[in-house]
Coordinates of C-alpha atoms (C1' of nucleotides) in Angstrom, one line a residue:
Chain A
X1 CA -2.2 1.3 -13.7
X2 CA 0.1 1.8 -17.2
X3 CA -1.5 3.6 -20.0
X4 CA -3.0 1.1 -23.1
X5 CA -1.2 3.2 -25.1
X6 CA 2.4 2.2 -23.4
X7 CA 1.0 -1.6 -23.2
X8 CA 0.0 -1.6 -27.0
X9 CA 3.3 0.1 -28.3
X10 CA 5.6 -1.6 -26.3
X11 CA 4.0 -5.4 -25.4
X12 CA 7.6 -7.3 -25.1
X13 CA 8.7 -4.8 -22.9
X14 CA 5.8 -5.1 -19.9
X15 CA 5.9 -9.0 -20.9
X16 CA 9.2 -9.3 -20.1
X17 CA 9.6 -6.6 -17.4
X18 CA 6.8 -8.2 -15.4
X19 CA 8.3 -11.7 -15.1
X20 CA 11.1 -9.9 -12.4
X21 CA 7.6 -9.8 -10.5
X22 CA 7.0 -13.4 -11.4
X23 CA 4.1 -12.4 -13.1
X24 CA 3.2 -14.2 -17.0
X25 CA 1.2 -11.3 -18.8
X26 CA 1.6 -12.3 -21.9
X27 CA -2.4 -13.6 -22.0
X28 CA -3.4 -10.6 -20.4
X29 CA -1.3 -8.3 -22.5
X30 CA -2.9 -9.7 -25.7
X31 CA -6.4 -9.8 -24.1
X32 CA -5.9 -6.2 -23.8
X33 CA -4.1 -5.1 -26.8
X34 CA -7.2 -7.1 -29.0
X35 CA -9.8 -5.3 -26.9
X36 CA -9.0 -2.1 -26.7
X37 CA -9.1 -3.1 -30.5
X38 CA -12.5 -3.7 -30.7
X39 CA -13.1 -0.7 -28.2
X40 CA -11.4 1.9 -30.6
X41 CA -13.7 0.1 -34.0
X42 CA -16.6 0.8 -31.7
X43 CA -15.9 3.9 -31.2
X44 CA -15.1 4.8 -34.4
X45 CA -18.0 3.6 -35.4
X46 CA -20.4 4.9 -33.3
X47 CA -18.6 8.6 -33.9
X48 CA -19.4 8.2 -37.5
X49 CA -22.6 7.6 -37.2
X50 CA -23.3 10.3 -34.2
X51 CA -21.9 12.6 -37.1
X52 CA -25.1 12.0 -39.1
X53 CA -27.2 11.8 -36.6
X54 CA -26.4 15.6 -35.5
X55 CA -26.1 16.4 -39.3
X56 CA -29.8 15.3 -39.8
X57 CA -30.9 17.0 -36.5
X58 CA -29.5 20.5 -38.2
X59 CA -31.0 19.4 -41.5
X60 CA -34.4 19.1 -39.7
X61 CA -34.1 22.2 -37.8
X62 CA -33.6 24.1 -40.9
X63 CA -36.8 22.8 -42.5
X64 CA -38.7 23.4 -39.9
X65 CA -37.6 27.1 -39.6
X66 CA -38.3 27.2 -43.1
X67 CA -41.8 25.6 -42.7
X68 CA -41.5 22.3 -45.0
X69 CA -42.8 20.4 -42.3
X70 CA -43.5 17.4 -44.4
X71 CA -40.2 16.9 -45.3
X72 CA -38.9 17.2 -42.0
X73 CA -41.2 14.7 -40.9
X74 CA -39.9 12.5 -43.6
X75 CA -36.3 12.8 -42.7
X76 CA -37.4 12.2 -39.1
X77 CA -38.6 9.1 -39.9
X78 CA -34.7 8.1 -40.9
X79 CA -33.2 9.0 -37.6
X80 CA -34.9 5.7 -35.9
X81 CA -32.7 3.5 -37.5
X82 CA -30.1 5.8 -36.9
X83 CA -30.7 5.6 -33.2
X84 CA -30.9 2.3 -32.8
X85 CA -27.6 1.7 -33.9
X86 CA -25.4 3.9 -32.1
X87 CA -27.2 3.0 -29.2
X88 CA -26.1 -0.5 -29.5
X89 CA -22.5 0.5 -31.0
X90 CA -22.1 3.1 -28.1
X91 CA -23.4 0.3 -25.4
X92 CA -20.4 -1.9 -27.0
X93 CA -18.1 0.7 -26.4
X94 CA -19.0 0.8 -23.1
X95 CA -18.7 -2.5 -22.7
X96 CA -15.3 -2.8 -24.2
X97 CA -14.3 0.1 -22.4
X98 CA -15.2 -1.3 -19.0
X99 CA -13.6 -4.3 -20.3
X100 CA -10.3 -3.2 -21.3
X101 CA -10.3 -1.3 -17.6
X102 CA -10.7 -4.5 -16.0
X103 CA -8.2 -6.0 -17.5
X104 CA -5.5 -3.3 -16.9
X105 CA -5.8 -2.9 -13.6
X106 CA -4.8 -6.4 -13.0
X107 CA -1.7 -5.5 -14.8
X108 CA 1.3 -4.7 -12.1
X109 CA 3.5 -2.0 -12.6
X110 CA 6.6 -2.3 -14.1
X111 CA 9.8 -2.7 -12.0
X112 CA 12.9 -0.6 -12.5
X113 CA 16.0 -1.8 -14.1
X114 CA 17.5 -1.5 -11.2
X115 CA 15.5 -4.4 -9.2
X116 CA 17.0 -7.3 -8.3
X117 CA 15.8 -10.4 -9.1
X118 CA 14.3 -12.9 -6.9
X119 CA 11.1 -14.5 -5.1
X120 CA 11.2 -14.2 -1.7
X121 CA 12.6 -11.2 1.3
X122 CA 15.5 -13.1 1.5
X123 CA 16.5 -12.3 -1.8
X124 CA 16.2 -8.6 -1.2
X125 CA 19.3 -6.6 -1.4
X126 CA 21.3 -4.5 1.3
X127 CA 22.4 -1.6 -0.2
X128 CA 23.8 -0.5 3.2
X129 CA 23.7 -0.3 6.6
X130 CA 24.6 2.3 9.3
X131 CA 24.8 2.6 13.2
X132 CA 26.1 0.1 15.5
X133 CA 23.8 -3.0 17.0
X134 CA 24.4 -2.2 21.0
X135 CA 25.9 -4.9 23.6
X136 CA 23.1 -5.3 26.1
X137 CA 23.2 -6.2 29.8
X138 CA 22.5 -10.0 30.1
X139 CA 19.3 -9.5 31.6
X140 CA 17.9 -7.8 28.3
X141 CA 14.1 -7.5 27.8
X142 CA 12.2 -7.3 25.1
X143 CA 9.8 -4.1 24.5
X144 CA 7.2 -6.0 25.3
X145 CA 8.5 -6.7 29.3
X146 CA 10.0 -2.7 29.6
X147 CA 6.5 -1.5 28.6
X148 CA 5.0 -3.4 30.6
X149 CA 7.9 -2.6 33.7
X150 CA 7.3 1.0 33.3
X151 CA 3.4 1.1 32.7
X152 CA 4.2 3.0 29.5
X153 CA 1.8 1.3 26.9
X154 CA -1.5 -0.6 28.2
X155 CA -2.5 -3.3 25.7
X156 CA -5.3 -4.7 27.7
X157 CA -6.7 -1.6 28.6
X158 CA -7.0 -0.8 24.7
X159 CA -8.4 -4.3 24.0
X160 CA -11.1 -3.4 26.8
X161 CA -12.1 -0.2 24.6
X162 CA -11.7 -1.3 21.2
X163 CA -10.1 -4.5 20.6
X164 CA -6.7 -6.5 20.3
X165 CA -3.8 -4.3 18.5
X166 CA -5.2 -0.8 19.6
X167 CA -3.2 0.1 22.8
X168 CA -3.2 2.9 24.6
X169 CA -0.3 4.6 25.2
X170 CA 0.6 6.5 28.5
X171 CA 2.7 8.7 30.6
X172 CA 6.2 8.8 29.2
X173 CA 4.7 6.3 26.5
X174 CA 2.1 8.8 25.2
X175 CA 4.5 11.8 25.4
X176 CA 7.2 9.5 24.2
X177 CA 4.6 9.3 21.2
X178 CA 3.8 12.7 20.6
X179 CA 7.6 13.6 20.9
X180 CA 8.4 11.2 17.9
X181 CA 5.9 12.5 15.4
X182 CA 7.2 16.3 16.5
X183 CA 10.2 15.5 15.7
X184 CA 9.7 13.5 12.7
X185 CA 7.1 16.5 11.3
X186 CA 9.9 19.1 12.4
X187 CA 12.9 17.0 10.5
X188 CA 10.7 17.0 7.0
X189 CA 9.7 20.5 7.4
X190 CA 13.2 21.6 7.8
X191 CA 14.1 19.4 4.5
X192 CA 11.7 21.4 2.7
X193 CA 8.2 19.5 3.0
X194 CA 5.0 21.1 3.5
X195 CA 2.9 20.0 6.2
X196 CA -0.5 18.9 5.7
X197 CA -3.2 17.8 7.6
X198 CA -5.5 15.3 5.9
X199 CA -9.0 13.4 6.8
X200 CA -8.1 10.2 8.0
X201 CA -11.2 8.8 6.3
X202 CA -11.4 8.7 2.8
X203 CA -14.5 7.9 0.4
X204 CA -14.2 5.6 -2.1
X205 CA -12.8 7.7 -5.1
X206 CA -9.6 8.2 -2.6
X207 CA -9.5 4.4 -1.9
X208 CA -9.4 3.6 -5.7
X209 CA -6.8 6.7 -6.7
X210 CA -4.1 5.2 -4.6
X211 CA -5.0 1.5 -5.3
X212 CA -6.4 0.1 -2.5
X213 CA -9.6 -0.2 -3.9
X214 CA -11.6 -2.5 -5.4
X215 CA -8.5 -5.2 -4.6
X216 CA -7.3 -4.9 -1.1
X217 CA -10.5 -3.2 0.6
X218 CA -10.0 -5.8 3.5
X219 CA -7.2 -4.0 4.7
X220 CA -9.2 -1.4 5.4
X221 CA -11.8 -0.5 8.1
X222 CA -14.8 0.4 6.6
X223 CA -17.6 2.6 7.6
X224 CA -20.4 1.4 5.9
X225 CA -22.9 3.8 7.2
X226 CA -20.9 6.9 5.3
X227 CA -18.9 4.5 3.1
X228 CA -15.5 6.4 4.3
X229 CA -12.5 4.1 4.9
X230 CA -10.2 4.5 7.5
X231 CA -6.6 5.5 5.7
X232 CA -4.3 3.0 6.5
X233 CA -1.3 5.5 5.5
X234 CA -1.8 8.6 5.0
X235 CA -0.4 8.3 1.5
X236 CA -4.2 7.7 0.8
X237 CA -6.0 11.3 1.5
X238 CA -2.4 13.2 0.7
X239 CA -1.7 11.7 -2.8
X240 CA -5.7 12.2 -3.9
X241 CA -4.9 15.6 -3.2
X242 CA -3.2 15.5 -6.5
X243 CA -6.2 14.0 -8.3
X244 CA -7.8 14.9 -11.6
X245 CA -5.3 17.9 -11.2
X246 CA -3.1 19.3 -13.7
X247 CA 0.3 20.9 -12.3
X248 CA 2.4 23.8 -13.6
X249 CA 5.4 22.1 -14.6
X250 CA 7.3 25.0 -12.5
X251 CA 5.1 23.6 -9.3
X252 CA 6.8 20.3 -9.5
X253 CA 8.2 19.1 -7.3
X254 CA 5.4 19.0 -5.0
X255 CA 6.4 17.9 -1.4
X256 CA 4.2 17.1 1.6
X257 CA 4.8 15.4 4.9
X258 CA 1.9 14.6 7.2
X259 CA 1.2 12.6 10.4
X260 CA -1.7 10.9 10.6
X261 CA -2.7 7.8 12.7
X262 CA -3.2 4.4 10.2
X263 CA -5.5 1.4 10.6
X264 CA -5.3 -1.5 9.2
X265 CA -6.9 -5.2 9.3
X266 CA -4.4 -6.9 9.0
X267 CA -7.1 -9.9 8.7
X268 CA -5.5 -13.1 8.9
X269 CA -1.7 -12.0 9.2
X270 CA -2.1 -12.1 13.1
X271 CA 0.1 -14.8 14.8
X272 CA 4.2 -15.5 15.7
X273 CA 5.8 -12.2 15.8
X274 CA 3.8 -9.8 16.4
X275 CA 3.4 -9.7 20.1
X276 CA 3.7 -5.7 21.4
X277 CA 4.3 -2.9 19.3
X278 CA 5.5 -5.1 16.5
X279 CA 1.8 -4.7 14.6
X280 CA -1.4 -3.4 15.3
X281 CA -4.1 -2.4 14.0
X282 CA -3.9 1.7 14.6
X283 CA -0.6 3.2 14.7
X284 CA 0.5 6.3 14.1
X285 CA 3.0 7.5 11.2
X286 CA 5.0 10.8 9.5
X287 CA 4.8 10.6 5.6
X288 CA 6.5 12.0 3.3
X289 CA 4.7 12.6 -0.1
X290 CA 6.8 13.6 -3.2
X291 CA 4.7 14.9 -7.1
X292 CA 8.0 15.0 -9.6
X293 CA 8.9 15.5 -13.3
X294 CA 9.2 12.2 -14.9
X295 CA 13.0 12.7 -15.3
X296 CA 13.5 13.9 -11.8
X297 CA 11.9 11.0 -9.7
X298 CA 14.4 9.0 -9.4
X299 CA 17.0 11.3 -8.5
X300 CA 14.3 12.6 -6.1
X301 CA 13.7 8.9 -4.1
X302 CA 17.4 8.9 -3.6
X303 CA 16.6 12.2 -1.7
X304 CA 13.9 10.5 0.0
X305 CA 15.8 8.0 0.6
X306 CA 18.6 10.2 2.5
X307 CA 16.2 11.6 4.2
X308 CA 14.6 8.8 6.1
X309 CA 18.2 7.9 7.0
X310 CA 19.2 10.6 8.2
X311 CA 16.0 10.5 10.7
X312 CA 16.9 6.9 12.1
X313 CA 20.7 7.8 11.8
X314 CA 19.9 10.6 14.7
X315 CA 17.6 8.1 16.7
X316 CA 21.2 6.1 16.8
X317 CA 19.1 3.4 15.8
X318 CA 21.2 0.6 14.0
X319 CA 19.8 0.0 10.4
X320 CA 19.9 -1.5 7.0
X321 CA 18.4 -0.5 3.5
X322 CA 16.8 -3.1 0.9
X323 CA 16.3 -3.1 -2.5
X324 CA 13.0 -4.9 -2.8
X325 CA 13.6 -7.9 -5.4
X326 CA 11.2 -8.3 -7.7
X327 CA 8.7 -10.7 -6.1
X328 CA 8.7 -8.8 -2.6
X329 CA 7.6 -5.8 -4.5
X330 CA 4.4 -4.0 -4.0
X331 CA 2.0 -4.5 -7.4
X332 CA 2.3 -0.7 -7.5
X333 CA 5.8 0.0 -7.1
X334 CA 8.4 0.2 -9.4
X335 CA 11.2 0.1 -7.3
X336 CA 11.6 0.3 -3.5
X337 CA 13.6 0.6 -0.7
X338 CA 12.7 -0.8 2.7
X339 CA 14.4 0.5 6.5
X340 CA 14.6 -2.0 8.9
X341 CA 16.2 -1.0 12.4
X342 CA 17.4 -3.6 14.6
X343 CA 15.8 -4.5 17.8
X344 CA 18.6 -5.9 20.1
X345 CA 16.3 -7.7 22.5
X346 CA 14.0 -9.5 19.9
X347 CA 17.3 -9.8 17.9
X348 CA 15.0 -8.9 15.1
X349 CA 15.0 -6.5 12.3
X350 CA 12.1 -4.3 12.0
X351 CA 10.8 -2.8 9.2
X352 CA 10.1 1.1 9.9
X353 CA 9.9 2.6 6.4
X354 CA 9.1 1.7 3.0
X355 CA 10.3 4.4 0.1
X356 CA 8.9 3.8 -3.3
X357 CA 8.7 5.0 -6.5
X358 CA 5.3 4.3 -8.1
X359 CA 6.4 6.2 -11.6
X360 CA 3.2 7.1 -13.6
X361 CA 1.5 4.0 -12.5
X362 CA -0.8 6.0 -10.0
X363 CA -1.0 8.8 -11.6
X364 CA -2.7 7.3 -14.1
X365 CA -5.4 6.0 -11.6
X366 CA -5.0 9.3 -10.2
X367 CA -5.2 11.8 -13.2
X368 CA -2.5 13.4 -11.9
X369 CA -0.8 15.2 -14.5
X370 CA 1.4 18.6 -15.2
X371 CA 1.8 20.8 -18.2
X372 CA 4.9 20.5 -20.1
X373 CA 6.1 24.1 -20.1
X374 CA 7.5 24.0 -23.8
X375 CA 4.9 22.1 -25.5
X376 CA 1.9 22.8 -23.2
X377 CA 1.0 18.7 -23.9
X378 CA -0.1 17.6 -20.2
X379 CA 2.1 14.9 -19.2
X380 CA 1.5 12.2 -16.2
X381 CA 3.5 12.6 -13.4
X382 CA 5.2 10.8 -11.3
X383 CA 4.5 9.7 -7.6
X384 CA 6.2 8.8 -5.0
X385 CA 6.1 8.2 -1.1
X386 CA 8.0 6.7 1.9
X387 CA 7.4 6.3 6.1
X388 CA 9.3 9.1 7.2
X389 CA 8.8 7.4 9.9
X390 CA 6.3 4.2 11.3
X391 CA 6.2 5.2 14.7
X392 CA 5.8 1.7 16.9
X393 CA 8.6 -0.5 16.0
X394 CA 10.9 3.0 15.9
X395 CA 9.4 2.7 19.7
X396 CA 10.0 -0.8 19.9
X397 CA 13.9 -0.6 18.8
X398 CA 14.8 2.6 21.0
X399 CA 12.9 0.9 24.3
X400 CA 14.9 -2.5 23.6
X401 CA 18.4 -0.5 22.3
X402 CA 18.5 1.7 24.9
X403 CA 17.6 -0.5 28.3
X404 CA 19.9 -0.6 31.2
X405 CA 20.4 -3.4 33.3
X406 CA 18.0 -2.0 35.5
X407 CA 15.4 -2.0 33.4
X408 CA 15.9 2.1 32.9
X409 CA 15.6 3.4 29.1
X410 CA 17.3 6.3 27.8
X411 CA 16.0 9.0 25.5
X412 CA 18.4 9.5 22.9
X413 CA 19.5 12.9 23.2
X414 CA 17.9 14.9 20.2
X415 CA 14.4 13.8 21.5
X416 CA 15.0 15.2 25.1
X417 CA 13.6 18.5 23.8
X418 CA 10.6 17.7 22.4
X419 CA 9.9 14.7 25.6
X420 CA 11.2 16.7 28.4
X421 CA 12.9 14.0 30.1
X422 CA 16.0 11.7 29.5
X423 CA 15.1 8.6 31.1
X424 CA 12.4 6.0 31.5
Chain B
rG1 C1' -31.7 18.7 12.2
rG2 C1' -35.4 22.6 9.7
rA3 C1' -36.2 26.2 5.6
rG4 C1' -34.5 28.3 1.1
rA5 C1' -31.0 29.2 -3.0
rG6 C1' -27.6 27.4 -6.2
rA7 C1' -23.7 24.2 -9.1
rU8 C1' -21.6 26.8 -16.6
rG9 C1' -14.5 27.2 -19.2
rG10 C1' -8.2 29.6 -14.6
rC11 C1' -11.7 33.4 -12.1
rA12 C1' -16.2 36.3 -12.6
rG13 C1' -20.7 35.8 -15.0
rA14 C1' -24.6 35.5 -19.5
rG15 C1' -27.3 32.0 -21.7
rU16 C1' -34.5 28.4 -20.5
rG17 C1' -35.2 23.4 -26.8
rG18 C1' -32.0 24.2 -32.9
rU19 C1' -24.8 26.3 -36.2
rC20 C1' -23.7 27.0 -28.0
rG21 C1' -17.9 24.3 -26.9
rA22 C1' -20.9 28.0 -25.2
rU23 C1' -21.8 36.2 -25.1
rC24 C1' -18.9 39.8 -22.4
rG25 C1' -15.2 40.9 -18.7
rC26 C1' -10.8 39.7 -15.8
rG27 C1' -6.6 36.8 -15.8
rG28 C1' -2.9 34.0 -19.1
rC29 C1' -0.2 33.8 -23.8
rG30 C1' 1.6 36.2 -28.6
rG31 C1' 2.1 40.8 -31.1
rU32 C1' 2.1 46.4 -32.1
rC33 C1' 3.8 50.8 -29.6
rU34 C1' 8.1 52.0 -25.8
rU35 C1' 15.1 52.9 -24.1
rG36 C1' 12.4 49.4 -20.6
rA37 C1' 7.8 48.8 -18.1
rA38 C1' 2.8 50.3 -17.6
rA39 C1' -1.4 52.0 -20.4
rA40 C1' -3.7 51.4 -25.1
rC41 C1' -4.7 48.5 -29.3
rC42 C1' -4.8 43.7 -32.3
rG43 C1' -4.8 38.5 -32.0
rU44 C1' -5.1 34.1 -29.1
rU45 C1' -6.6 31.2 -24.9
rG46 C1' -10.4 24.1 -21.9
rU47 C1' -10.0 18.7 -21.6
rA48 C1' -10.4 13.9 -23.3
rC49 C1' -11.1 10.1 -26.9
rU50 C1' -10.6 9.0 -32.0
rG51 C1' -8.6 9.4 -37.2
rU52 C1' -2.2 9.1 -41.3
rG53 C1' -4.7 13.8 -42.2
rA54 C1' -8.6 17.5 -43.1
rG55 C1' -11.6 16.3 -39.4
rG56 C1' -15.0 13.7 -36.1
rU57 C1' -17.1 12.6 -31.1
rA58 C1' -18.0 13.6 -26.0
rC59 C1' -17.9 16.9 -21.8
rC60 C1' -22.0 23.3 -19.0
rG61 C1' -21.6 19.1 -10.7
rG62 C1' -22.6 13.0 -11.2
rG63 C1' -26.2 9.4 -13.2
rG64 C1' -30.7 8.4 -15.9
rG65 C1' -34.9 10.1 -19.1
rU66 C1' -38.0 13.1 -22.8
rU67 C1' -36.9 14.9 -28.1
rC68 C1' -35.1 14.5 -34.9
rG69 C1' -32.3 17.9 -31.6
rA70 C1' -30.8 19.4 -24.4
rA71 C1' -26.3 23.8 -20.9
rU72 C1' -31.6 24.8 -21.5
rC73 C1' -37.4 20.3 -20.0
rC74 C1' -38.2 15.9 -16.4
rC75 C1' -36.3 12.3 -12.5
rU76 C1' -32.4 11.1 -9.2
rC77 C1' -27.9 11.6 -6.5
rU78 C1' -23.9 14.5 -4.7
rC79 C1' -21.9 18.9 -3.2
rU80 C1' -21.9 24.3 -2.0
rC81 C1' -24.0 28.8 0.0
rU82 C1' -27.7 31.7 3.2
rC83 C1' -31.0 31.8 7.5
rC84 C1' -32.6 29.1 12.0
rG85 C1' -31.4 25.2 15.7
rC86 C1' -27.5 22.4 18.1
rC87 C1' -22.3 22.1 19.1
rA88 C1' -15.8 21.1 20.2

RNA sequence: GGAGAGAUGGCAGAGUGGUCGAUCGCGGCGGUCUUGAAAACCGUUGUACUGUGAGGUACCGGGGGUUCGAAUCCCUCUCUCUCCGCCA
């Protein structure tokens, strides 16, 4: 969420910013601005009169220590009033302060300069594209038909143990599997990335640090009996790392990569295009995890950036990168860039990898802050996180890319090591 | 799962109703000394909110209560440790 402080000193700016998201703030902005208004007065308020209070509670120590007894009972008799009102000014603080919190978290985050506008994913930008869409036999199947070919991935057997959208994966599939997140895990490690190994449930502090709590809890399972949530990116347990911590700024930046399986929901988005690995509800996924200086961040998701295509670049998977436009945005993001490789049977691009820069927005939520080296102040920092990468539609594309006319699949040649064979 | 103990500042560890935001030590930072370093000595050393400012307020695991006054008493929750049991 952005700071009242930056809201307050600076209401044209998220007014106006917040419209590339289509979003009209201006009520809310001044809803927030006049609250926190009568928040602070409370507060003031009620500290002034806490002051006497403990004044008075000296004062009446004193006497009795000094045994004039009657006059401490006397000045007792003053501290009811007293009481009475900075409990009711201290319940209005509250009450403003849980107001002003309510409203600020509905509150987007601001996009970058550098966002385009527009409404809808068709508006989104290519910034560029690399490798080459292959020319496939005539007979070309989609993943859906090879998996199936090759007894590779068994969607009915994982509906018969848990339910549509949880597949089990098998043979060459499975290692296929485990090969991709080695390798993926390998690629960030050598980039510099530290590996971590995080719960894949969360409680609900973790749910709210990163945002998906209290709005988009229906993306998540739940289990109620602990009140954990399955993580539906790993982003979740690895970014609450970094809460309610304060950094050196010499630690900075901090950079993880874990693999973790997701889960998500999904309720309601089921339908066209999503028949085999194109969605589902557990998957599994490398993700990268960046802490950085405030000045750095940017410079730092180019690097993210680079580094996601350099992973799909030795897949030889054909790809394109989007500047999310302003509407297509995440309501945490301020500014992202999306990977879709192309999947030459479905003749479909497929979103693998999603690279954002959330600025100080969680870190707010998050408490996430570092100390400023020269003035000591602790400063917010910034977050940031990208798919390094998605593993089923990576699956998806290399099964449909890389079919012969016989139905065969080849391994492109960098994963041969870590799957032990060449060809499916 | 059973029994017990505990949770205090970066760490270690005092403090059981009244100038306690909190003794002392270590660590950190600044300084003296030194060619430099170490040692020694002196000083300093939490966070957040609030006020133009001096300052004020809150925070001793979380929440609630008793009291003029709570780190200290009561209730409750969470977590940690030890022993026993079970177990990949």
């Amino acid at each position: 969420m952005l700071t009242v402080k930056y809201i307050t000193e600076n209401r044209e700016d998220v007014i106006t910013r917040l419209a590339k998201k289509h979003v009209d703030a201006a009520t809310l902005v001044d809803n927030i601005i006049a609250t926190d208004e009568k928040r602070r007065s409370a507060k003031v308020q009620a500290d002034q009169l806490q002051n006497e209070m403990n004044t008075l509670s000296k004062a009446i120590g004193q006497m009795y220590k000094e045994g004039r007894k009657e006059e401490a009972d006397a000045a007792k008799s003053r501290t009811v009033e007293l009481k009475e009102d900075i409990k009711n000014l201290t319940t209005a603080f509250a009450e403003y302060d849980a107001a002003v919190n309510a409203l600020v978290v509905q509150l987007p985050n601001l996009p970058h300069d550098s966002v385009p506008f527009g409404r809808t994913p068709e508006e989104n930008v290519v910034v560029r594209s690399g490798g080459e869409i292959p020319q496939l036999p005539d007979n070309k199947q989609p993943h859906w038909d090879l998996i199936k070919q090759h007894d590779i991935v068994d969607f009915e057997l994982g509906t018969k143990l848990t339910g549509a959208g949880f597949p089990v994966y098998k043979g060459k599939g499975a290692r296929l599997q485990r090969a991709l997140i080695n390798f993926f895990l390998d690629e960030g490690v050598k980039s510099g990335y530290f590996e971590v190994q995080p719960p894949i449930l969360v409680n609900e502090d973790s749910g709210f640090g990163t945002g998906q709590l209290p709005d988009k809890e229906g993306q998540m399972y739940h289990a109620t009996a602990d009140n954990f949530y399955l993580i539906p990116t790993a982003e979740v347990p690895v970014t609450n790392i970094y809460r309610d911590v304060v950094l050196e700024e010499s630690e900075l930046p901090i950079r993880n990569i874990a693999y973790t399986p997701c889960f998500r929901r999904e309720a309601g988005s089921w339908g066209a295009h999503v028949r085999g690995l194109n969605r589902l509800h557990q998957f599994d996924k490398v993700e990268i995890v960046q802490i950085a200086h405030p000045d750095k961040s940017y410079e730092i998701l180019e690097t993210m950036v680079a580094h996601v295509e350099g992973l799909v670049n030795k897949l030889g998977l054909p790809y394109r990168i989007l500047r999310l436009c302003g509407g297509d945005m995440s309501f945490t993001s301020a500014l992202t860039y999306d990977f879709e490789v192309y999947s030459a049977a479905q003749e479909r691009w497929l979103e693998v990898s999603s690279v954002s820069n959330f600025e100080s927005f969680q870190a707010n939520r998050l408490k996430c802050r570092f100390r400023e080296k020269e003035s000591k102040k602790t400063v917010l920092a910034h977050t940031l996180n990208g798919s390094a990468l998605a593993l089923p539609r990576i699956v998806a594309a290399l099964l449909e890319n890389n079919q012969n006319a016989d139905g065969s699949i080849k391994i492109p040649e960098i994963l041969v090591p870590y799957t032990g064979f060449d060809t499916i």
